[in-house]
Amino acid sequence: MTPSAVAVDTDDWLDRAAILEAKNPIGLLKSALVRHKTAIEQALRDGAPIADMLERQCCFTDILINLCWSRFSWDENLSSWRKTRIALVAVGGYGRRELMPHSDIDLLILSERDNLQKHAANIQSFTTLLWDIGLEVGHSVRSLGDAFTQAKNDVTIMTSMLDARMLCGSPILLDRLEKRLERKKCWRVSDFYKAKLEEQNERHAKSNHTEYSLEPNIKTSPGALRDIHTLLWIAKLALKTDHLETLVQLGFFEPREAEELEEARAFFWRIRFALHLTRGRDENRLLFDHQRQLADLLGYEDREQLAVEQFMQDYYRFALSVSSINEVSLQAFEERVLAPQLKRRSNITEINERFQAIDQKLAAKQPDLFHHHPEALLEMFVILGESATLKGIRSETSRLAKSQAPKINEGFRNSQASTELFIRLLGVEHHLFSQLRRMNRLGILGAYLPEFERVVGQMQFDLFHIYTVDAHTLQVVRNMRRFRYKNQEQQFPIAAHIHQRLPKVELLYIAGFFHDLAKGMGGDHSTKGIEIARNFCERHRLGQWETNLVCWLVEHHLIMSTTAQRKDIFDPDVVREFASLIGDQVRLDYLYALTVADINATNPTLWNSWKASLMSQLYLETKRVLRLGLDQMIDREDYLKQLKSSVINKLKERDIESDQVELLWQGLGEDYFLRESASNMIWHTESMNTHNLDDGPLILIGEDTSRLNRDEGTTHIFIHARPDQASFLQIVTAFEQMDLNVVDARIPSNAQGRRDYIFDVLEMNPLSATDAPSRNDEIRRALERALSGQTPSVTSRRRTPRMLKQFAIKTQITIHNKPDQPYTDLEVVTADRPGLLAKLAQVFEAEQIELLASKITTLGERVEDIFQICSTNGRPIVEEARINALTSKIEDTLDAHIAEASH
């Protein structure tokens, strides 16, 4: 749409004569703005080309500002506008005709130094008029000399001048300023390049240097609009143009790069334009609550993937493309333009007949290398991974490789040379993750493995998976590689030990690479992934044992975390069943390493001391069973008999006779002895022996020393009381008020005259070591107040985080009984909200439900909790009517709580 066409389009809205003649034109101008906004909103919904919409937005704003400017006298009675000594200039995004509906309108009022005071009143009235009609204006008033000095001293101001565009007044002033900036070498190209590169690095650091943020900023995140602007600003200063076609002719971009940038820029423009219109302000963040709305507005529809997931996959793919082009273009500019200025000879080292190193960067010897030797597309990454000195790939070689990636076909994928090189790559000594990441950014990894290309940019619209599938996959491999390093032994002691003794570590990497590649295909991705993994193994000529191991790991990659978090891993029968599935120590080692790497690559916040202890416990118990043999495993009765005998003997040494111990233990169920360590049992028993319940409940608080193999972080709380002295509701309400997360709860006694509660809790905000003792005292006082009847409100003092509010998951309740099981299993799946457990405890108390044990699991925005419950008479809940009533009560209560907490 040309400016003239837009001018005609806006004639009906802007009565120019009336605006110029009106004593107060604000109403007329506001009316025109409203009509314009309505028109562009409709154009957006009608799918108008975004470039036309931006031109329309910019031209309308030009006309509006011109009319406002024309209401004031600026010519000082001079005979020609050429002699006018003041100019109105558009700068920044407005200057480059990239004005969004609610972007700041950046203006520079430029004048000769002795002329500014004369126009001070007009300038004030002009800018006030713009604000009064609703325009968000950012303006500066500068003389020619000041404008030059500030541009010279500030790269941001210099950058805005690169986008300067004349609006009103004398164009001579802007021309003089631009010539002065150029003639006096205000910024050397090398200095400007370094300043913009530093600015970009600082900006990327705020997004953790990833294009895959859950809530990216369409303007400033890596791979977004600002990365395109940075390239064009450098090109404009160095080559005097920012037109993509011209820059291709000048060799700054490859033709395909310019096409990809044009397509990505239009996509980002459309999102940003829509975001501004829907939010009614200058909003550039793709927040969760915006993403669904934008996907709908931009025409995406739910299919196998949700509309919002399709929309965000497109965003991530474009962002990855822009990042790749930005990286290689800046590198090329440095190698071609800046390096020759240093007049330093390059250090060239021969590698083989196909490659050489230039200044420690890998380079193809011939421009047609990949045409004649396509396997070199994989070989170069092997060379990089086997070298301790190479720092990357030369830009011209990267561009050559990227241009050849689309030519990778089945013949290439199945050739022995290619498959051997890829397997060799998985065994390189140096920076495997970096090589795979480079392959992905150049399009080679997806071309060689189409199953990987399918998941590039694929996200899951939840808070559990914070990475896209491709980023998660590479992060899993990265975590596996980190297990090799000495500095990882403290955080991952078992995984670090395992990594050193795996028969073929590359099989672990293959399983990690393929474990999630069937996501988005419908059905169980673990099952569907088997065939994908098998095809890879057979194509790469792996042996039968190796293939079977990889496929088994892909199929069962979730089983260890599921067992550790959702089953009672202290029950010998559970461990025996798990060990039967595993079969041998080698599989156990591979599965443990895969599981730990996977959890940490899904969401780093998932891995805490509690999860680590559960995984460690399951691994060590399973290892013991496998070592002894499944048939030799000690059974539950023998284990409990030996354990109790050992503890009783130690208590005798402390002057507590066995009869007294048995009395103190009366009513405690098997679960207590299965779960607690001998040291905890001694601590609990000694304390109960000396405590008089007439003085109130016994409350023990300390670092967990249970059978869990843990390092730190979990606080162990034991409460011994009479039934009328303590309730589950009182306790968990106190925890909620103290910002404590319950990760495990057990009520091991259900006998008349006593109640025992055992909790493992985590701080929502981690404490320093020096704060821990005083914190324990604080928790004890809070529990004493709650148990004395000073029960705080069940309403949580914590506010629901903004991101959680976007996920109002309907509560799902499952209640079932197993034969010969003295309790009922209750599974609760619902949205995570502060105060949820306390609300559930309210229902238990109101419905006269006794809680025996619980497993608390939070997965992003979702909780999946399992409770063992019974009626007050100690029997399972089997009556269908009562089960249905309890189900409805819990669902209604939790859904109401979720709705209230989401406001």
PDB file of C-alpha atoms in Angstrom, residues 33-34 63 75 85 157 222 226 255 262 266 283 329 335 377 545 561 589 643 707 745-746 751 771 797 828:
ATOM      1  CA  LEU A  33      -7.777   7.721  15.906  1.00  0.00           C
ATOM      2  CA  VAL A  34     -10.738   5.586  17.015  1.00  0.00           C
ATOM      3  CA  ILE A  63      -0.619  12.723   8.432  1.00  0.00           C
ATOM      4  CA  ASP A  75       8.526  29.758   9.524  1.00  0.00           C
ATOM      5  CA  ARG A  85      15.484  26.577  10.787  1.00  0.00           C
ATOM      6  CA  ILE A 157      21.270   7.590  20.022  1.00  0.00           C
ATOM      7  CA  PRO A 222      17.212 -14.190  21.134  1.00  0.00           C
ATOM      8  CA  ARG A 226      15.946  -6.955  17.681  1.00  0.00           C
ATOM      9  CA  PRO A 255      19.786 -15.067  -0.962  1.00  0.00           C
ATOM     10  CA  GLU A 262      11.923 -11.388   5.374  1.00  0.00           C
ATOM     11  CA  ALA A 266       6.738 -10.456   8.724  1.00  0.00           C
ATOM     12  CA  GLU A 283       3.131  -5.173  25.143  1.00  0.00           C
ATOM     13  CA  SER A 329      26.240 -13.016   9.413  1.00  0.00           C
ATOM     14  CA  GLU A 335      35.962 -12.216   9.141  1.00  0.00           C
ATOM     15  CA  LEU A 377      28.723 -32.518   6.325  1.00  0.00           C
ATOM     16  CA  TRP A 545      22.045 -56.495  22.284  1.00  0.00           C
ATOM     17  CA  SER A 561      10.720 -41.733  38.121  1.00  0.00           C
ATOM     18  CA  ASP A 589      22.689 -48.272  35.496  1.00  0.00           C
ATOM     19  CA  LEU A 643      15.287 -54.389  62.156  1.00  0.00           C
ATOM     20  CA  ARG A 707      16.404 -44.555  55.053  1.00  0.00           C
ATOM     21  CA  ALA A 745       3.091 -37.576  54.907  1.00  0.00           C
ATOM     22  CA  ARG A 746       2.501 -40.711  56.961  1.00  0.00           C
ATOM     23  CA  ALA A 751      -4.765 -47.297  67.472  1.00  0.00           C
ATOM     24  CA  ASP A 771      19.069 -19.921  59.393  1.00  0.00           C
ATOM     25  CA  ARG A 797      -1.339 -16.225  52.455  1.00  0.00           C
ATOM     26  CA  VAL A 828      -6.135 -36.629  43.123  1.00  0.00           C
TER      27      VAL A 828
END
